């Protein structure tokens, strides 16, 4: 089910989201709605707060625009390592339409999280995936690209 995306300057976007803990059927329904919403909005990532749910949940798919979809769900994602190497990239946000913004990010990250089934995972990402991951985890802490424009 497609949900409404909250747009800047709605103050909810600056609030900190709460940990989910156990992954339930409700969590999975939320994640599925977030994927539907992200694809409908032509996005590559979406955080819970962007559909007005203050839970630490993120969906990302960096592949679907160029081929087969590869949806990834992150519950309580925690960035446990970032590379010293950083790069400036131009980012877009579904909550801030038509405002591409240059942001400085680490080029690789390691993330600890629970997947859609609730299993603990730890994975390393680089390039576009690392950039999107940092963007979405920022959302969980109430931080927007406008707050950290390079
Ligand atoms: Zn965003």
mmCIF file of N, CA, C and O in Angstrom, residues 63-137:
data_model
loop_
_atom_site.group_PDB
_atom_site.id
_atom_site.type_symbol
_atom_site.label_atom_id
_atom_site.label_comp_id
_atom_site.label_asym_id
_atom_site.label_seq_id
_atom_site.Cartn_x
_atom_site.Cartn_y
_atom_site.Cartn_z
ATOM 1 N N UNK A 63 19.189 -0.792 -7.333
ATOM 2 C CA UNK A 63 19.327 -1.523 -8.605
ATOM 3 C C UNK A 63 18.150 -1.336 -9.547
ATOM 4 O O UNK A 63 18.307 -1.416 -10.762
ATOM 5 N N UNK A 64 16.961 -1.089 -9.014
ATOM 6 C CA UNK A 64 15.745 -1.252 -9.815
ATOM 7 C C UNK A 64 15.639 -0.306 -10.997
ATOM 8 O O UNK A 64 14.998 -0.640 -11.987
ATOM 9 N N UNK A 65 16.289 0.851 -10.917
ATOM 10 C CA UNK A 65 16.153 1.791 -12.033
ATOM 11 C C UNK A 65 16.936 1.334 -13.256
ATOM 12 O O UNK A 65 16.674 1.783 -14.366
ATOM 13 N N UNK A 66 17.914 0.451 -13.047
ATOM 14 C CA UNK A 66 18.768 -0.009 -14.145
ATOM 15 C C UNK A 66 18.586 -1.487 -14.453
ATOM 16 O O UNK A 66 19.336 -2.043 -15.254
ATOM 17 N N UNK A 67 17.626 -2.160 -13.805
ATOM 18 C CA UNK A 67 17.461 -3.585 -14.052
ATOM 19 C C UNK A 67 16.490 -4.189 -13.072
ATOM 20 O O UNK A 67 15.527 -3.536 -12.671
ATOM 21 N N UNK A 68 16.770 -5.437 -12.675
ATOM 22 C CA UNK A 68 15.857 -6.135 -11.778
ATOM 23 C C UNK A 68 15.895 -5.500 -10.385
ATOM 24 O O UNK A 68 16.958 -5.088 -9.917
ATOM 25 N N UNK A 69 14.754 -5.413 -9.713
ATOM 26 C CA UNK A 69 14.721 -4.863 -8.351
ATOM 27 C C UNK A 69 15.523 -5.727 -7.371
ATOM 28 O O UNK A 69 15.566 -6.949 -7.490
ATOM 29 N N UNK A 70 16.185 -5.057 -6.444
ATOM 30 C CA UNK A 70 16.883 -5.747 -5.347
ATOM 31 C C UNK A 70 16.517 -5.049 -4.045
ATOM 32 O O UNK A 70 17.325 -4.310 -3.484
ATOM 33 N N UNK A 71 15.278 -5.245 -3.567
ATOM 34 C CA UNK A 71 14.841 -4.548 -2.353
ATOM 35 C C UNK A 71 15.574 -5.042 -1.112
ATOM 36 O O UNK A 71 15.747 -6.249 -0.920
ATOM 37 N N UNK A 72 16.036 -4.106 -0.297
ATOM 38 C CA UNK A 72 16.698 -4.438 0.961
ATOM 39 C C UNK A 72 15.981 -3.716 2.087
ATOM 40 O O UNK A 72 15.637 -2.539 1.963
ATOM 41 N N UNK A 73 15.756 -4.446 3.192
ATOM 42 C CA UNK A 73 15.077 -3.879 4.355
ATOM 43 C C UNK A 73 16.031 -3.865 5.542
ATOM 44 O O UNK A 73 16.732 -4.850 5.792
ATOM 45 N N UNK A 74 16.045 -2.754 6.263
ATOM 46 C CA UNK A 74 16.934 -2.592 7.412
ATOM 47 C C UNK A 74 16.124 -2.160 8.624
ATOM 48 O O UNK A 74 15.499 -1.107 8.604
ATOM 49 N N UNK A 75 16.154 -2.997 9.657
ATOM 50 C CA UNK A 75 15.475 -2.669 10.908
ATOM 51 C C UNK A 75 16.551 -2.357 11.951
ATOM 52 O O UNK A 75 17.505 -3.139 12.106
ATOM 53 N N UNK A 76 16.398 -1.236 12.625
ATOM 54 C CA UNK A 76 17.390 -0.777 13.600
ATOM 55 C C UNK A 76 18.817 -0.777 13.036
ATOM 56 O O UNK A 76 19.753 -1.300 13.667
ATOM 57 N N UNK A 77 19.007 -0.194 11.855
ATOM 58 C CA UNK A 77 20.360 -0.154 11.284
ATOM 59 C C UNK A 77 21.278 0.728 12.126
ATOM 60 O O UNK A 77 20.849 1.772 12.632
ATOM 61 N N UNK A 78 22.503 0.252 12.273
ATOM 62 C CA UNK A 78 23.499 0.973 13.065
ATOM 63 C C UNK A 78 24.790 0.968 12.256
ATOM 64 O O UNK A 78 25.291 -0.101 11.900
ATOM 65 N N UNK A 79 25.288 2.139 11.942
ATOM 66 C CA UNK A 79 26.546 2.221 11.197
ATOM 67 C C UNK A 79 27.682 2.051 12.201
ATOM 68 O O UNK A 79 27.879 2.910 13.064
ATOM 69 N N UNK A 80 28.403 0.924 12.111
ATOM 70 C CA UNK A 80 29.406 0.597 13.124
ATOM 71 C C UNK A 80 30.816 0.927 12.665
ATOM 72 O O UNK A 80 31.766 0.848 13.452
ATOM 73 N N UNK A 81 30.965 1.275 11.382
ATOM 74 C CA UNK A 81 32.272 1.680 10.865
ATOM 75 C C UNK A 81 32.072 2.516 9.612
ATOM 76 O O UNK A 81 31.150 2.230 8.830
ATOM 77 N N UNK A 82 32.863 3.561 9.471
ATOM 78 C CA UNK A 82 32.868 4.327 8.212
ATOM 79 C C UNK A 82 34.307 4.466 7.741
ATOM 80 O O UNK A 82 35.238 4.507 8.543
ATOM 81 N N UNK A 83 34.488 4.518 6.431
ATOM 82 C CA UNK A 83 35.828 4.681 5.863
ATOM 83 C C UNK A 83 36.330 6.100 6.118
ATOM 84 O O UNK A 83 35.546 7.041 6.223
ATOM 85 N N UNK A 84 37.660 6.235 6.200
ATOM 86 C CA UNK A 84 38.252 7.570 6.287
ATOM 87 C C UNK A 84 38.077 8.301 4.967
ATOM 88 O O UNK A 84 37.967 9.526 4.926
ATOM 89 N N UNK A 85 38.079 7.516 3.883
ATOM 90 C CA UNK A 85 37.913 8.131 2.569
ATOM 91 C C UNK A 85 36.501 8.675 2.426
ATOM 92 O O UNK A 85 35.527 7.998 2.733
ATOM 93 N N UNK A 86 36.425 9.913 1.984
ATOM 94 C CA UNK A 86 35.126 10.546 1.800
ATOM 95 C C UNK A 86 35.028 11.112 0.389
ATOM 96 O O UNK A 86 36.050 11.333 -0.270
ATOM 97 N N UNK A 87 33.799 11.347 -0.051
ATOM 98 C CA UNK A 87 33.580 11.952 -1.365
ATOM 99 C C UNK A 87 32.305 12.771 -1.321
ATOM 100 O O UNK A 87 31.390 12.479 -0.552
ATOM 101 N N UNK A 88 32.268 13.800 -2.153
ATOM 102 C CA UNK A 88 31.057 14.617 -2.266
ATOM 103 C C UNK A 88 30.216 14.068 -3.409
ATOM 104 O O UNK A 88 30.721 13.843 -4.512
ATOM 105 N N UNK A 89 28.952 13.818 -3.112
ATOM 106 C CA UNK A 89 28.036 13.368 -4.155
ATOM 107 C C UNK A 89 26.779 14.207 -4.134
ATOM 108 O O UNK A 89 26.445 14.823 -3.119
ATOM 109 N N UNK A 90 26.089 14.240 -5.275
ATOM 110 C CA UNK A 90 24.839 14.982 -5.335
ATOM 111 C C UNK A 90 23.697 14.051 -4.931
ATOM 112 O O UNK A 90 23.543 12.981 -5.512
ATOM 113 N N UNK A 91 22.953 14.435 -3.901
ATOM 114 C CA UNK A 91 21.883 13.582 -3.383
ATOM 115 C C UNK A 91 20.531 14.252 -3.582
ATOM 116 O O UNK A 91 20.421 15.468 -3.600
ATOM 117 N N UNK A 92 19.532 13.384 -3.709
ATOM 118 C CA UNK A 92 18.147 13.845 -3.770
ATOM 119 C C UNK A 92 17.384 13.181 -2.640
ATOM 120 O O UNK A 92 17.805 12.131 -2.153
ATOM 121 N N UNK A 93 16.291 13.801 -2.243
ATOM 122 C CA UNK A 93 15.497 13.268 -1.137
ATOM 123 C C UNK A 93 14.024 13.360 -1.508
ATOM 124 O O UNK A 93 13.570 14.412 -1.956
ATOM 125 N N UNK A 94 13.287 12.260 -1.310
ATOM 126 C CA UNK A 94 11.861 12.252 -1.665
ATOM 127 C C UNK A 94 11.071 13.237 -0.819
ATOM 128 O O UNK A 94 9.977 13.635 -1.191
ATOM 129 N N UNK A 95 11.622 13.647 0.326
ATOM 130 C CA UNK A 95 10.938 14.613 1.186
ATOM 131 C C UNK A 95 11.276 16.058 0.830
ATOM 132 O O UNK A 95 10.694 16.991 1.408
ATOM 133 N N UNK A 96 12.248 16.247 -0.083
ATOM 134 C CA UNK A 96 12.658 17.604 -0.481
ATOM 135 C C UNK A 96 12.732 17.620 -2.011
ATOM 136 O O UNK A 96 13.815 17.582 -2.592
ATOM 137 N N UNK A 97 11.586 17.660 -2.673
ATOM 138 C CA UNK A 97 11.569 17.504 -4.131
ATOM 139 C C UNK A 97 12.386 18.582 -4.848
ATOM 140 O O UNK A 97 12.442 19.728 -4.397
ATOM 141 N N UNK A 98 12.987 18.183 -5.948
ATOM 142 C CA UNK A 98 13.665 19.119 -6.852
ATOM 143 C C UNK A 98 14.748 19.942 -6.178
ATOM 144 O O UNK A 98 14.938 21.110 -6.503
ATOM 145 N N UNK A 99 15.452 19.329 -5.218
ATOM 146 C CA UNK A 99 16.519 20.057 -4.527
ATOM 147 C C UNK A 99 17.775 19.193 -4.409
ATOM 148 O O UNK A 99 18.149 18.761 -3.326
ATOM 149 N N UNK A 100 18.426 18.895 -5.543
ATOM 150 C CA UNK A 100 19.669 18.132 -5.453
ATOM 151 C C UNK A 100 20.690 18.899 -4.623
ATOM 152 O O UNK A 100 20.842 20.103 -4.785
ATOM 153 N N UNK A 101 21.351 18.171 -3.718
ATOM 154 C CA UNK A 101 22.225 18.813 -2.740
ATOM 155 C C UNK A 101 23.536 18.045 -2.646
ATOM 156 O O UNK A 101 23.527 16.816 -2.542
ATOM 157 N N UNK A 102 24.658 18.762 -2.675
ATOM 158 C CA UNK A 102 25.969 18.126 -2.559
ATOM 159 C C UNK A 102 26.256 17.825 -1.093
ATOM 160 O O UNK A 102 26.154 18.711 -0.237
ATOM 161 N N UNK A 103 26.598 16.549 -0.803
ATOM 162 C CA UNK A 103 26.848 16.126 0.575
ATOM 163 C C UNK A 103 28.143 15.322 0.623
ATOM 164 O O UNK A 103 28.403 14.484 -0.251
ATOM 165 N N UNK A 104 28.965 15.582 1.650
ATOM 166 C CA UNK A 104 30.201 14.844 1.858
ATOM 167 C C UNK A 104 29.908 13.604 2.699
ATOM 168 O O UNK A 104 29.356 13.707 3.801
ATOM 169 N N UNK A 105 30.283 12.422 2.186
ATOM 170 C CA UNK A 105 30.020 11.159 2.895
ATOM 171 C C UNK A 105 31.251 10.262 2.819
ATOM 172 O O UNK A 105 32.028 10.348 1.872
ATOM 173 N N UNK A 106 31.324 9.332 3.772
ATOM 174 C CA UNK A 106 32.305 8.261 3.661
ATOM 175 C C UNK A 106 31.939 7.381 2.467
ATOM 176 O O UNK A 106 30.757 7.193 2.158
ATOM 177 N N UNK A 107 32.952 6.827 1.816
ATOM 178 C CA UNK A 107 32.693 6.044 0.598
ATOM 179 C C UNK A 107 32.373 4.584 0.906
ATOM 180 O O UNK A 107 31.958 3.851 0.017
ATOM 181 N N UNK A 108 32.588 4.158 2.160
ATOM 182 C CA UNK A 108 32.235 2.788 2.553
ATOM 183 C C UNK A 108 31.775 2.793 4.004
ATOM 184 O O UNK A 108 32.244 3.605 4.815
ATOM 185 N N UNK A 109 30.842 1.897 4.324
ATOM 186 C CA UNK A 109 30.325 1.790 5.689
ATOM 187 C C UNK A 109 30.078 0.323 6.028
ATOM 188 O O UNK A 109 29.881 -0.504 5.143
ATOM 189 N N UNK A 110 30.110 0.016 7.323
ATOM 190 C CA UNK A 110 29.656 -1.303 7.780
ATOM 191 C C UNK A 110 28.416 -1.077 8.648
ATOM 192 O O UNK A 110 28.417 -0.196 9.525
ATOM 193 N N UNK A 111 27.388 -1.866 8.397
ATOM 194 C CA UNK A 111 26.089 -1.654 9.046
ATOM 195 C C UNK A 111 25.646 -2.928 9.744
ATOM 196 O O UNK A 111 25.697 -4.023 9.174
ATOM 197 N N UNK A 112 25.189 -2.788 10.982
ATOM 198 C CA UNK A 112 24.604 -3.881 11.754
ATOM 199 C C UNK A 112 23.100 -3.627 11.790
ATOM 200 O O UNK A 112 22.675 -2.489 12.043
ATOM 201 N N UNK A 113 22.297 -4.639 11.532
ATOM 202 C CA UNK A 113 20.845 -4.428 11.445
ATOM 203 C C UNK A 113 20.114 -5.757 11.546
ATOM 204 O O UNK A 113 20.734 -6.814 11.585
ATOM 205 N N UNK A 114 18.786 -5.687 11.587
ATOM 206 C CA UNK A 114 17.969 -6.878 11.416
ATOM 207 C C UNK A 114 17.317 -6.800 10.048
ATOM 208 O O UNK A 114 16.924 -5.727 9.607
ATOM 209 N N UNK A 115 17.196 -7.966 9.387
ATOM 210 C CA UNK A 115 16.566 -7.976 8.071
ATOM 211 C C UNK A 115 15.057 -8.148 8.209
ATOM 212 O O UNK A 115 14.509 -8.144 9.320
ATOM 213 N N UNK A 116 14.369 -8.286 7.084
ATOM 214 C CA UNK A 116 12.899 -8.368 7.079
ATOM 215 C C UNK A 116 12.384 -9.552 7.887
ATOM 216 O O UNK A 116 11.252 -9.534 8.382
ATOM 217 N N UNK A 117 13.211 -10.601 8.019
ATOM 218 C CA UNK A 117 12.812 -11.775 8.797
ATOM 219 C C UNK A 117 13.204 -11.656 10.268
ATOM 220 O O UNK A 117 12.918 -12.548 11.069
ATOM 221 N N UNK A 118 13.917 -10.592 10.592
ATOM 222 C CA UNK A 118 14.311 -10.386 11.975
ATOM 223 C C UNK A 118 15.685 -10.945 12.316
ATOM 224 O O UNK A 118 16.109 -10.885 13.467
ATOM 225 N N UNK A 119 16.378 -11.495 11.311
ATOM 226 C CA UNK A 119 17.710 -12.070 11.547
ATOM 227 C C UNK A 119 18.759 -10.962 11.636
ATOM 228 O O UNK A 119 18.714 -9.996 10.876
ATOM 229 N N UNK A 120 19.690 -11.124 12.564
ATOM 230 C CA UNK A 120 20.774 -10.149 12.704
ATOM 231 C C UNK A 120 21.723 -10.265 11.513
ATOM 232 O O UNK A 120 22.098 -11.369 11.110
ATOM 233 N N UNK A 121 22.118 -9.121 10.975
ATOM 234 C CA UNK A 121 23.020 -9.086 9.832
ATOM 235 C C UNK A 121 24.091 -8.034 10.090
ATOM 236 O O UNK A 121 23.865 -7.081 10.839
ATOM 237 N N UNK A 122 25.243 -8.231 9.454
ATOM 238 C CA UNK A 122 26.250 -7.168 9.430
ATOM 239 C C UNK A 122 26.881 -7.207 8.051
ATOM 240 O O UNK A 122 27.389 -8.250 7.616
ATOM 241 N N UNK A 123 26.795 -6.088 7.327
ATOM 242 C CA UNK A 123 27.298 -6.051 5.958
ATOM 243 C C UNK A 123 28.042 -4.759 5.705
ATOM 244 O O UNK A 123 27.765 -3.736 6.322
ATOM 245 N N UNK A 124 28.982 -4.846 4.763
ATOM 246 C CA UNK A 124 29.727 -3.670 4.359
ATOM 247 C C UNK A 124 29.222 -3.224 2.992
ATOM 248 O O UNK A 124 28.951 -4.062 2.131
ATOM 249 N N UNK A 125 29.081 -1.924 2.825
ATOM 250 C CA UNK A 125 28.605 -1.377 1.555
ATOM 251 C C UNK A 125 29.552 -0.279 1.111
ATOM 252 O O UNK A 125 30.156 0.399 1.936
ATOM 253 N N UNK A 126 29.643 -0.090 -0.219
ATOM 254 C CA UNK A 126 30.472 0.996 -0.735
ATOM 255 C C UNK A 126 29.747 1.693 -1.880
ATOM 256 O O UNK A 126 28.697 1.239 -2.329
ATOM 257 N N UNK A 127 30.319 2.804 -2.312
ATOM 258 C CA UNK A 127 29.773 3.524 -3.455
ATOM 259 C C UNK A 127 28.379 4.053 -3.187
ATOM 260 O O UNK A 127 28.076 4.527 -2.095
ATOM 261 N N UNK A 128 27.507 3.960 -4.207
ATOM 262 C CA UNK A 128 26.152 4.512 -4.102
ATOM 263 C C UNK A 128 25.395 3.936 -2.917
ATOM 264 O O UNK A 128 24.678 4.645 -2.202
ATOM 265 N N UNK A 129 25.574 2.607 -2.686
ATOM 266 C CA UNK A 129 24.849 1.972 -1.585
ATOM 267 C C UNK A 129 25.276 2.561 -0.233
ATOM 268 O O UNK A 129 24.432 2.774 0.663
ATOM 269 N N UNK A 130 26.563 2.855 -0.077
ATOM 270 C CA UNK A 130 27.051 3.461 1.174
ATOM 271 C C UNK A 130 26.478 4.864 1.351
ATOM 272 O O UNK A 130 26.101 5.266 2.457
ATOM 273 N N UNK A 131 26.389 5.590 0.243
ATOM 274 C CA UNK A 131 25.861 6.950 0.283
ATOM 275 C C UNK A 131 24.384 6.932 0.691
ATOM 276 O O UNK A 131 23.962 7.680 1.586
ATOM 277 N N UNK A 132 23.606 6.049 0.056
ATOM 278 C CA UNK A 132 22.172 5.989 0.367
ATOM 279 C C UNK A 132 21.964 5.542 1.812
ATOM 280 O O UNK A 132 21.110 6.077 2.529
ATOM 281 N N UNK A 133 22.773 4.583 2.265
ATOM 282 C CA UNK A 133 22.636 4.092 3.645
ATOM 283 C C UNK A 133 22.852 5.225 4.645
ATOM 284 O O UNK A 133 22.075 5.395 5.601
ATOM 285 N N UNK A 134 23.892 6.027 4.445
ATOM 286 C CA UNK A 134 24.158 7.141 5.364
ATOM 287 C C UNK A 134 23.033 8.175 5.302
ATOM 288 O O UNK A 134 22.624 8.732 6.330
ATOM 289 N N UNK A 135 22.504 8.414 4.111
ATOM 290 C CA UNK A 135 21.385 9.349 3.940
ATOM 291 C C UNK A 135 20.179 8.873 4.754
ATOM 292 O O UNK A 135 19.551 9.659 5.475
ATOM 293 N N UNK A 136 19.873 7.567 4.640
ATOM 294 C CA UNK A 136 18.664 7.055 5.310
ATOM 295 C C UNK A 136 18.848 6.989 6.832
ATOM 296 O O UNK A 136 17.915 7.293 7.583
ATOM 297 N N UNK A 137 20.031 6.598 7.295
ATOM 298 C CA UNK A 137 20.261 6.553 8.747
ATOM 299 C C UNK A 137 20.231 7.974 9.316
ATOM 300 O O UNK A 137 19.740 8.186 10.429
#
